[in-house]
Structure formats: C-alpha cells, structure tokens
Short mmCIF file of N, CA, C and O in Angstrom, two decimals:
data_model
loop_
_atom_site.label_atom_id
_atom_site.label_comp_id
_atom_site.label_asym_id
_atom_site.label_seq_id
_atom_site.Cartn_x
_atom_site.Cartn_y
_atom_site.Cartn_z
N MET N 1 180.02 112.95 23.12
CA MET N 1 179.35 111.40 23.17
C MET N 1 178.08 111.66 23.41
O MET N 1 177.40 112.30 23.98
N ALA N 2 177.02 111.35 21.94
CA ALA N 2 175.88 111.19 22.02
C ALA N 2 175.36 110.39 23.31
O ALA N 2 175.65 109.10 23.42
N GLU N 3 173.94 110.79 23.84
CA GLU N 3 173.52 110.24 24.86
C GLU N 3 172.44 108.96 23.99
O GLU N 3 171.76 109.64 23.14
N SER N 4 172.50 107.71 24.49
CA SER N 4 171.49 107.09 23.75
C SER N 4 169.94 106.91 24.62
O SER N 4 170.10 106.90 25.95
N LYS N 5 169.28 107.14 23.75
CA LYS N 5 167.69 107.26 24.15
C LYS N 5 167.12 106.26 23.60
O LYS N 5 167.06 106.13 22.66
N GLU N 6 165.72 105.94 24.37
CA GLU N 6 165.24 105.07 23.97
C GLU N 6 163.82 105.46 23.61
O GLU N 6 163.04 106.45 24.14
N TYR N 7 162.95 105.21 22.54
CA TYR N 7 161.80 105.43 21.96
C TYR N 7 160.98 104.35 21.89
O TYR N 7 161.41 103.43 21.55
N MET N 8 159.73 105.34 21.96
CA MET N 8 158.52 104.10 21.54
C MET N 8 158.23 104.33 19.99
O MET N 8 157.95 105.62 19.81
N THR N 9 158.18 103.74 19.30
CA THR N 9 157.86 104.24 17.95
C THR N 9 156.64 103.47 17.45
O THR N 9 156.06 102.09 17.49
N LEU N 10 155.92 104.56 16.92
CA LEU N 10 154.61 104.27 16.37
C LEU N 10 154.69 104.32 14.83
O LEU N 10 154.49 105.35 14.04
N PRO N 11 154.49 102.92 14.17
CA PRO N 11 154.44 103.39 12.75
C PRO N 11 153.26 103.69 12.47
O PRO N 11 151.92 103.41 13.03
N GLU N 12 153.08 105.05 11.31
CA GLU N 12 151.80 105.52 10.91
C GLU N 12 151.79 105.15 9.49
O GLU N 12 152.96 104.71 8.77
N GLU N 13 150.88 105.39 8.55
CA GLU N 13 150.66 105.48 7.51
C GLU N 13 151.78 106.12 6.38
O GLU N 13 152.55 105.81 5.52
N ASN N 14 151.97 107.38 6.91
CA ASN N 14 153.25 108.16 6.37
C ASN N 14 154.11 108.38 6.77
O ASN N 14 155.12 108.96 6.77
N GLY N 15 154.93 107.66 7.66
CA GLY N 15 155.73 107.47 8.37
C GLY N 15 155.51 106.82 9.94
O GLY N 15 154.35 106.31 10.43
N SER N 16 156.55 107.36 11.03
CA SER N 16 156.94 106.80 12.26
C SER N 16 156.63 107.91 12.92
O SER N 16 157.31 108.83 12.65
N ILE N 17 156.02 107.59 14.31
CA ILE N 17 156.32 108.82 15.28
C ILE N 17 157.21 108.25 16.41
O ILE N 17 156.80 107.01 16.85
N ASN N 18 158.19 108.99 17.05
CA ASN N 18 158.90 108.32 18.05
C ASN N 18 158.95 109.25 18.91
O ASN N 18 159.14 110.44 19.06
N ILE N 19 158.59 108.70 20.24
CA ILE N 19 158.25 109.14 21.59
C ILE N 19 159.15 108.93 22.58
O ILE N 19 159.42 107.73 22.77
N SER N 20 160.05 109.47 22.90
CA SER N 20 160.81 109.51 23.78
C SER N 20 160.50 108.99 25.43
O SER N 20 159.37 109.36 25.40
N GLU N 21 161.34 107.89 26.08
CA GLU N 21 160.68 107.83 26.98
C GLU N 21 160.76 109.02 28.39
O GLU N 21 159.96 109.08 29.33
N GLU N 22 161.83 109.98 27.81
CA GLU N 22 161.64 111.26 28.58
C GLU N 22 160.30 111.93 28.45
O GLU N 22 159.73 112.58 29.65
N VAL N 23 159.78 111.56 27.14
CA VAL N 23 158.72 112.58 27.32
C VAL N 23 157.19 111.74 27.86
O VAL N 23 156.44 112.48 28.57
N ILE N 24 157.46 110.38 28.05
CA ILE N 24 156.50 109.76 28.56
C ILE N 24 156.25 110.23 30.14
O ILE N 24 155.70 110.38 30.86
N ALA N 25 157.34 110.21 30.76
CA ALA N 25 157.84 110.06 32.11
C ALA N 25 157.74 111.70 32.59
O ALA N 25 156.98 111.38 33.11
N ALA N 26 157.89 112.47 31.49
CA ALA N 26 157.20 114.01 32.17
C ALA N 26 156.06 114.20 32.08
O ALA N 26 155.39 114.67 32.86
N ILE N 27 155.17 113.12 30.93
CA ILE N 27 153.79 113.22 31.42
C ILE N 27 153.34 112.63 32.57
O ILE N 27 152.23 113.03 33.25
N ALA N 28 153.87 111.62 32.56
CA ALA N 28 153.43 110.97 34.06
C ALA N 28 153.64 111.62 35.21
O ALA N 28 152.67 111.86 36.02
N VAL N 29 154.86 112.45 35.05
CA VAL N 29 155.02 113.13 36.54
C VAL N 29 154.03 114.05 36.53
O VAL N 29 154.02 114.55 37.83
N GLY N 30 154.10 115.01 35.56
CA GLY N 30 153.28 116.11 35.26
C GLY N 30 151.58 115.52 36.05
O GLY N 30 150.76 116.36 36.91
N ALA N 31 151.04 114.70 35.65
CA ALA N 31 149.78 114.01 36.07
C ALA N 31 149.66 113.62 37.53
O ALA N 31 148.64 114.20 38.06
N VAL N 32 150.91 112.83 37.91
CA VAL N 32 150.58 112.44 39.60
C VAL N 32 150.95 113.58 40.60
O VAL N 32 150.42 113.43 41.59
N ARG N 33 151.53 114.50 39.81
CA ARG N 33 151.89 115.81 40.61
C ARG N 33 150.26 116.60 40.79
O ARG N 33 150.35 117.24 41.83
N GLU N 34 149.62 116.40 40.13
CA GLU N 34 148.19 117.22 40.49
C GLU N 34 147.26 116.22 41.40
O GLU N 34 145.86 116.40 41.63
N VAL N 35 147.57 115.05 41.56
CA VAL N 35 146.67 113.98 42.37
C VAL N 35 146.88 114.67 43.98
O VAL N 35 147.70 114.70 44.42
N GLU N 36 145.69 114.91 44.30
CA GLU N 36 145.63 115.39 45.84
C GLU N 36 146.00 114.24 46.70
O GLU N 36 145.62 113.05 46.61
N GLY N 37 146.99 114.44 47.79
CA GLY N 37 147.57 113.53 48.46
C GLY N 37 149.00 113.12 48.04
O GLY N 37 149.56 112.69 49.04
N VAL N 38 149.06 113.53 47.03
CA VAL N 38 150.70 113.12 46.47
C VAL N 38 151.79 114.52 46.88
O VAL N 38 151.53 115.67 46.48
N SER N 39 152.69 114.15 47.78
CA SER N 39 153.54 115.41 48.29
C SER N 39 154.57 115.44 47.73
O SER N 39 155.27 116.45 47.67
N GLY N 40 154.77 114.53 47.17
CA GLY N 40 156.18 114.50 46.24
C GLY N 40 156.93 113.17 45.44
O GLY N 40 155.95 111.82 45.26
N MET N 41 157.46 113.38 44.67
CA MET N 41 157.94 112.24 43.83
C MET N 41 159.93 111.90 44.52
O MET N 41 160.43 112.64 44.76
N MET N 42 159.88 110.17 44.11
CA MET N 42 161.25 110.05 44.67
C MET N 42 161.63 109.27 43.48
O MET N 42 160.95 108.77 42.32
N THR N 43 162.87 109.08 43.48
CA THR N 43 163.57 108.09 42.16
C THR N 43 163.46 106.83 43.05
O THR N 43 163.38 106.61 43.94
N SER N 44 163.87 105.97 41.71
CA SER N 44 164.14 104.61 42.13
C SER N 44 165.19 104.35 42.79
O SER N 44 166.39 105.45 42.67
N LEU N 45 165.68 103.61 43.59
CA LEU N 45 167.16 103.03 43.72
C LEU N 45 168.21 103.56 43.01
O LEU N 45 168.50 103.05 42.16
N GLY N 46 168.70 104.69 43.27
CA GLY N 46 169.91 105.46 42.22
C GLY N 46 169.76 105.41 41.15
O GLY N 46 170.12 105.71 40.39
N GLY N 47 168.56 105.95 40.76
CA GLY N 47 168.00 106.08 39.33
C GLY N 47 167.53 107.81 39.45
O GLY N 47 167.48 108.34 40.33
N SER N 48 166.79 108.03 38.06
CA SER N 48 166.01 108.84 38.40
C SER N 48 164.75 108.95 37.93
O SER N 48 164.42 107.73 37.73
N VAL N 49 163.82 110.11 38.12
CA VAL N 49 162.53 110.24 37.43
C VAL N 49 162.12 109.90 36.20
O VAL N 49 161.24 108.69 36.38
N THR N 50 163.02 109.81 35.26
CA THR N 50 162.98 109.40 34.05
C THR N 50 162.88 107.73 33.98
O THR N 50 162.60 107.25 32.99
N ASP N 51 163.65 106.98 34.97
CA ASP N 51 163.64 105.70 34.84
C ASP N 51 162.17 105.06 35.52
O ASP N 51 162.04 103.97 34.85
N LEU N 52 161.25 105.63 35.26
CA LEU N 52 159.95 105.24 35.46
C LEU N 52 159.26 104.36 34.15
O LEU N 52 158.73 103.66 34.72
N VAL N 53 160.27 104.69 33.18
CA VAL N 53 159.46 104.06 31.98
C VAL N 53 160.73 103.25 31.45
O VAL N 53 162.11 103.89 31.47
N ASN N 54 160.59 101.72 31.12
CA ASN N 54 162.15 101.17 30.60
C ASN N 54 161.41 100.59 29.44
O ASN N 54 161.09 99.56 29.44
N ASN N 55 161.97 101.09 28.23
CA ASN N 55 161.48 100.42 26.56
C ASN N 55 161.97 99.25 26.54
O ASN N 55 161.50 98.29 26.07
N LYS N 56 163.21 99.45 27.34
CA LYS N 56 164.32 98.13 26.98
C LYS N 56 163.48 97.00 27.61
O LYS N 56 163.61 95.49 26.66
N LYS N 57 162.95 96.78 28.42
CA LYS N 57 162.29 95.82 29.33
C LYS N 57 160.98 95.64 28.83
O LYS N 57 160.28 94.26 29.02
N ASN N 58 160.10 96.47 28.41
CA ASN N 58 158.71 96.46 28.66
C ASN N 58 157.84 96.67 27.28
O ASN N 58 156.63 97.32 27.13
N ALA N 59 158.63 97.66 26.22
CA ALA N 59 157.73 97.89 25.29
C ALA N 59 158.61 97.64 24.09
O ALA N 59 159.81 97.45 23.60
N GLN N 60 157.59 97.04 22.66
CA GLN N 60 158.05 96.57 21.58
C GLN N 60 158.42 97.63 20.60
O GLN N 60 157.14 98.22 20.39
N LYS N 61 159.18 97.69 19.60
CA LYS N 61 159.08 98.33 18.46
C LYS N 61 157.60 98.22 17.55
O LYS N 61 157.44 96.97 17.21
N GLY N 62 157.03 99.11 17.33
CA GLY N 62 155.59 98.80 16.61
C GLY N 62 154.62 98.84 17.42
O GLY N 62 153.91 98.76 16.64
N THR N 63 154.68 98.92 18.74
CA THR N 63 153.24 98.45 19.43
C THR N 63 153.03 100.24 19.82
O THR N 63 153.64 100.77 19.88
N ARG N 64 151.29 99.91 20.33
CA ARG N 64 150.75 101.15 20.59
C ARG N 64 150.39 101.17 21.85
O ARG N 64 149.70 101.41 22.15
N GLY N 65 151.52 101.03 22.70
CA GLY N 65 151.32 101.01 24.11
C GLY N 65 152.54 101.02 25.09
O GLY N 65 153.74 100.42 24.43
N VAL N 66 152.44 101.46 26.24
CA VAL N 66 153.26 101.37 27.27
C VAL N 66 152.98 100.05 27.87
O VAL N 66 152.15 100.40 28.64
N LYS N 67 153.91 99.36 28.28
CA LYS N 67 153.54 98.34 29.25
C LYS N 67 153.31 98.30 30.95
O LYS N 67 152.42 98.09 31.23
N LYS N 68 154.50 98.99 31.12
CA LYS N 68 154.85 99.31 32.70
C LYS N 68 155.06 100.81 32.78
O LYS N 68 156.29 101.12 32.31
N LEU N 69 154.59 101.45 33.83
CA LEU N 69 155.47 102.56 34.45
C LEU N 69 155.55 102.17 35.89
O LEU N 69 154.27 102.07 36.56
N ASP N 70 156.57 102.87 36.37
CA ASP N 70 156.83 102.69 38.12
C ASP N 70 156.82 104.05 38.63
O ASP N 70 157.87 104.68 37.88
N LEU N 71 156.15 104.27 39.34
CA LEU N 71 156.37 105.73 40.25
C LEU N 71 156.28 105.60 41.35
O LEU N 71 155.92 104.85 42.36
N TYR N 72 157.57 106.29 42.10
CA TYR N 72 158.04 106.31 43.47
C TYR N 72 157.60 107.58 43.99
O TYR N 72 157.84 108.72 43.79
N LEU N 73 156.43 107.72 45.04
CA LEU N 73 155.90 108.68 45.55
C LEU N 73 156.27 108.89 46.82
O LEU N 73 156.48 108.04 47.70
N THR N 74 155.93 109.92 47.47
CA THR N 74 155.45 110.37 49.04
C THR N 74 153.79 110.92 49.27
O THR N 74 153.90 111.60 48.25
N VAL N 75 153.57 110.57 50.16
CA VAL N 75 152.20 110.87 50.50
C VAL N 75 152.04 111.70 51.48
O VAL N 75 152.82 111.79 52.55
N ARG N 76 151.04 112.46 51.59
CA ARG N 76 151.24 113.72 52.39
C ARG N 76 150.38 112.75 53.75
O ARG N 76 149.37 111.94 53.66
N TYR N 77 150.90 112.88 54.90
CA TYR N 77 150.15 112.29 56.11
C TYR N 77 148.79 112.62 56.58
O TYR N 77 148.07 113.86 56.10
N GLY N 78 147.96 111.52 56.67
CA GLY N 78 146.49 111.55 57.08
C GLY N 78 145.60 111.56 55.52
O GLY N 78 144.13 111.29 55.95
N THR N 79 146.11 111.32 54.37
CA THR N 79 145.52 110.95 53.64
C THR N 79 145.57 109.54 53.28
O THR N 79 146.45 108.85 53.51
N PRO N 80 144.45 109.18 52.86
CA PRO N 80 144.37 107.19 52.70
C PRO N 80 145.29 106.78 51.59
O PRO N 80 144.65 107.05 50.45
N ILE N 81 146.47 106.08 52.05
CA ILE N 81 147.45 105.74 50.69
C ILE N 81 146.41 105.38 49.60
O ILE N 81 146.85 105.29 48.48
N PRO N 82 145.93 104.14 50.03
CA PRO N 82 144.95 103.43 48.61
C PRO N 82 144.24 104.14 47.97
O PRO N 82 144.43 104.00 46.46
N GLU N 83 143.52 105.41 48.44
CA GLU N 83 142.92 106.13 47.43
C GLU N 83 143.94 106.88 47.04
O GLU N 83 143.75 107.25 45.63
N VAL N 84 144.77 107.48 47.32
CA VAL N 84 145.89 108.13 46.74
C VAL N 84 146.41 107.42 45.60
O VAL N 84 146.58 108.26 44.51
N ALA N 85 147.16 106.18 45.90
CA ALA N 85 147.86 105.26 44.79
C ALA N 85 146.41 104.89 43.57
O ALA N 85 147.18 105.11 42.36
N GLU N 86 145.75 105.07 43.92
CA GLU N 86 144.37 104.77 42.91
C GLU N 86 144.65 105.93 42.19
O GLU N 86 144.04 105.48 40.77
N ASN N 87 144.11 106.98 42.71
CA ASN N 87 143.83 108.28 41.86
C ASN N 87 145.09 108.64 41.00
O ASN N 87 145.04 109.24 39.85
N ALA N 88 146.38 108.11 41.24
CA ALA N 88 147.70 108.30 40.80
C ALA N 88 147.33 107.43 39.78
O ALA N 88 148.03 108.10 38.11
N GLN N 89 147.29 106.45 39.71
CA GLN N 89 147.02 105.22 38.48
C GLN N 89 146.24 105.70 37.71
O GLN N 89 146.87 105.70 36.39
N LYS N 90 145.20 106.21 37.95
CA LYS N 90 144.49 106.51 37.01
C LYS N 90 144.58 108.05 36.07
O LYS N 90 144.58 107.84 35.27
N ALA N 91 145.26 108.68 36.93
CA ALA N 91 145.69 109.70 36.50
C ALA N 91 146.71 109.94 35.20
O ALA N 91 146.98 110.47 34.42
N VAL N 92 147.88 109.20 35.73
CA VAL N 92 148.74 108.84 35.12
C VAL N 92 148.45 108.04 33.63
O VAL N 92 148.63 108.60 32.53
N SER N 93 147.75 106.80 33.84
CA SER N 93 147.57 106.34 32.61
C SER N 93 146.16 107.14 31.47
O SER N 93 146.53 107.27 30.34
N SER N 94 145.67 108.04 32.21
CA SER N 94 144.69 108.81 31.26
C SER N 94 145.56 109.83 30.65
O SER N 94 145.19 110.29 29.68
N ALA N 95 146.41 110.39 31.45
CA ALA N 95 147.12 111.30 30.73
C ALA N 95 148.30 110.78 29.46
O ALA N 95 148.41 111.46 28.63
N VAL N 96 148.90 109.45 30.05
CA VAL N 96 149.80 108.93 28.92
C VAL N 96 148.78 108.50 27.81
O VAL N 96 149.34 108.80 26.66
N GLU N 97 147.79 108.06 27.98
CA GLU N 97 146.99 107.80 26.93
C GLU N 97 146.49 109.03 26.02
O GLU N 97 146.32 108.92 24.51
N ALA N 98 145.97 109.82 26.83
CA ALA N 98 145.69 111.21 25.91
C ALA N 98 146.67 111.86 24.87
O ALA N 98 146.39 112.36 24.02
N MET N 99 147.74 111.91 25.68
CA MET N 99 148.68 112.77 25.25
C MET N 99 149.65 111.89 24.04
O MET N 99 149.98 112.47 23.17
N THR N 100 149.67 110.74 24.04
CA THR N 100 150.53 109.90 23.16
C THR N 100 149.24 108.95 22.30
O THR N 100 149.96 108.59 21.00
N GLY N 101 148.37 108.61 22.68
CA GLY N 101 147.59 107.77 21.89
C GLY N 101 147.92 106.34 21.94
O GLY N 101 147.26 105.50 21.51
N CYS N 102 148.63 106.08 23.05
CA CYS N 102 149.02 104.52 23.40
C CYS N 102 148.40 104.39 24.83
O CYS N 102 148.37 105.37 25.78
N SER N 103 148.08 103.21 24.65
CA SER N 103 147.76 102.46 25.85
C SER N 103 148.83 102.40 27.24
O SER N 103 149.73 102.25 26.90
N VAL N 104 148.26 102.25 28.41
CA VAL N 104 149.18 101.91 29.64
C VAL N 104 148.34 100.95 29.77
O VAL N 104 147.45 100.70 30.25
N GLU N 105 149.38 99.37 30.15
CA GLU N 105 149.06 98.28 30.70
C GLU N 105 148.96 98.18 32.20
O GLU N 105 148.23 97.69 32.68
N ALA N 106 150.04 98.98 32.73
CA ALA N 106 149.80 99.06 34.46
C ALA N 106 150.60 100.29 34.71
O ALA N 106 152.06 100.83 33.95
N VAL N 107 150.50 100.73 35.89
CA VAL N 107 150.82 101.75 36.47
C VAL N 107 151.11 101.32 37.74
O VAL N 107 150.13 100.98 38.86
N ASN N 108 152.38 101.20 38.48
CA ASN N 108 152.53 100.67 39.63
C ASN N 108 153.26 101.71 40.46
O ASN N 108 154.28 102.44 40.38
N ILE N 109 152.47 101.67 41.59
CA ILE N 109 152.66 103.01 42.44
C ILE N 109 153.77 102.62 43.63
O ILE N 109 153.09 101.56 44.31
N HIS N 110 154.65 103.19 43.67
CA HIS N 110 155.23 102.53 45.16
C HIS N 110 155.42 103.79 46.18
O HIS N 110 155.80 104.80 45.78
N VAL N 111 155.04 103.72 47.26
CA VAL N 111 155.04 104.79 48.18
C VAL N 111 156.14 104.48 49.37
O VAL N 111 155.77 103.55 49.93
N GLY N 112 157.02 105.32 49.24
CA GLY N 112 158.17 105.41 49.82
C GLY N 112 158.10 105.98 50.88
O GLY N 112 159.23 106.26 51.70
N GLY N 113 157.40 107.05 51.58
CA GLY N 113 157.35 107.41 52.55
C GLY N 113 155.92 108.46 52.89
O GLY N 113 155.23 108.52 51.63
N VAL N 114 156.18 109.27 53.81
CA VAL N 114 154.69 109.90 54.61
C VAL N 114 155.56 111.25 55.03
O VAL N 114 156.51 111.04 55.58
N THR N 115 154.87 112.48 54.38
CA THR N 115 155.54 113.77 54.93
C THR N 115 154.38 114.44 55.57
O THR N 115 152.93 114.00 55.40
N THR N 116 154.78 115.40 56.61
CA THR N 116 153.59 116.09 57.24
C THR N 116 153.22 117.88 56.31
O THR N 116 152.79 118.30 56.72
N ALA N 117 154.35 117.84 55.16
CA ALA N 117 153.96 118.90 54.71
C ALA N 117 153.25 118.98 53.85
O ALA N 117 152.63 117.83 53.05
#
C-alpha cells in the first residue's frame, strides 16, 4: 500500500516543483541542531519529528510559502531559553527559505525539557 505524502507545490513557468513535507522537516531539523544551546529534538505528542510541517492545515497549493512550523526542543541547562528559541526560529526560517525559495510565516518553538548533557 502506498504511503500518502503531502507536498508543497510551487508552480513555475516550465512546470511545477513539488517539495515533500519530509524535506522541509529535514531542513528545519538540520538547522535547529546547529543552534547553540539546543540539546535535542522531541516529537509532538505521539507524532514524529516530520509532523512539524502540516500542509493539510497551513499551506495551500500554489503558494510560495510555509505558513507554520512547530519544533519541539530540549535546551541545555544554563543557556537562556528565550535566546535559544529566538536563534532556532531564525536558523530554521533562514534555512527553509534559502533551500526552498519559500517564505516561512511562523516558526513555533516548544521547549519540552532541559538537559545537563
């Protein structure tokens, strides 16, 4: 049975470009892991890391943007959480925009824990 994937479709002059939610999620995860103070990623309740992009709810076919990304992080103890979250928002937005050519409307950071490692 084939798995149903969601895509963001970008109409172009010579056809269209389809970018999978999984690709956008991978870009976002890669970017956030480079942020100083982020110690790990978490999944949403019962979901997977790729659930951070939900085109069914917040992207419309033919639009050149991702409306919302939700990332669930753990932060290293002793680092200022608001600063880490803001840096994560900027890193994710910049990476997704640079690699896909699509704007990101919002990056929501959910800090679910603090680690000593």
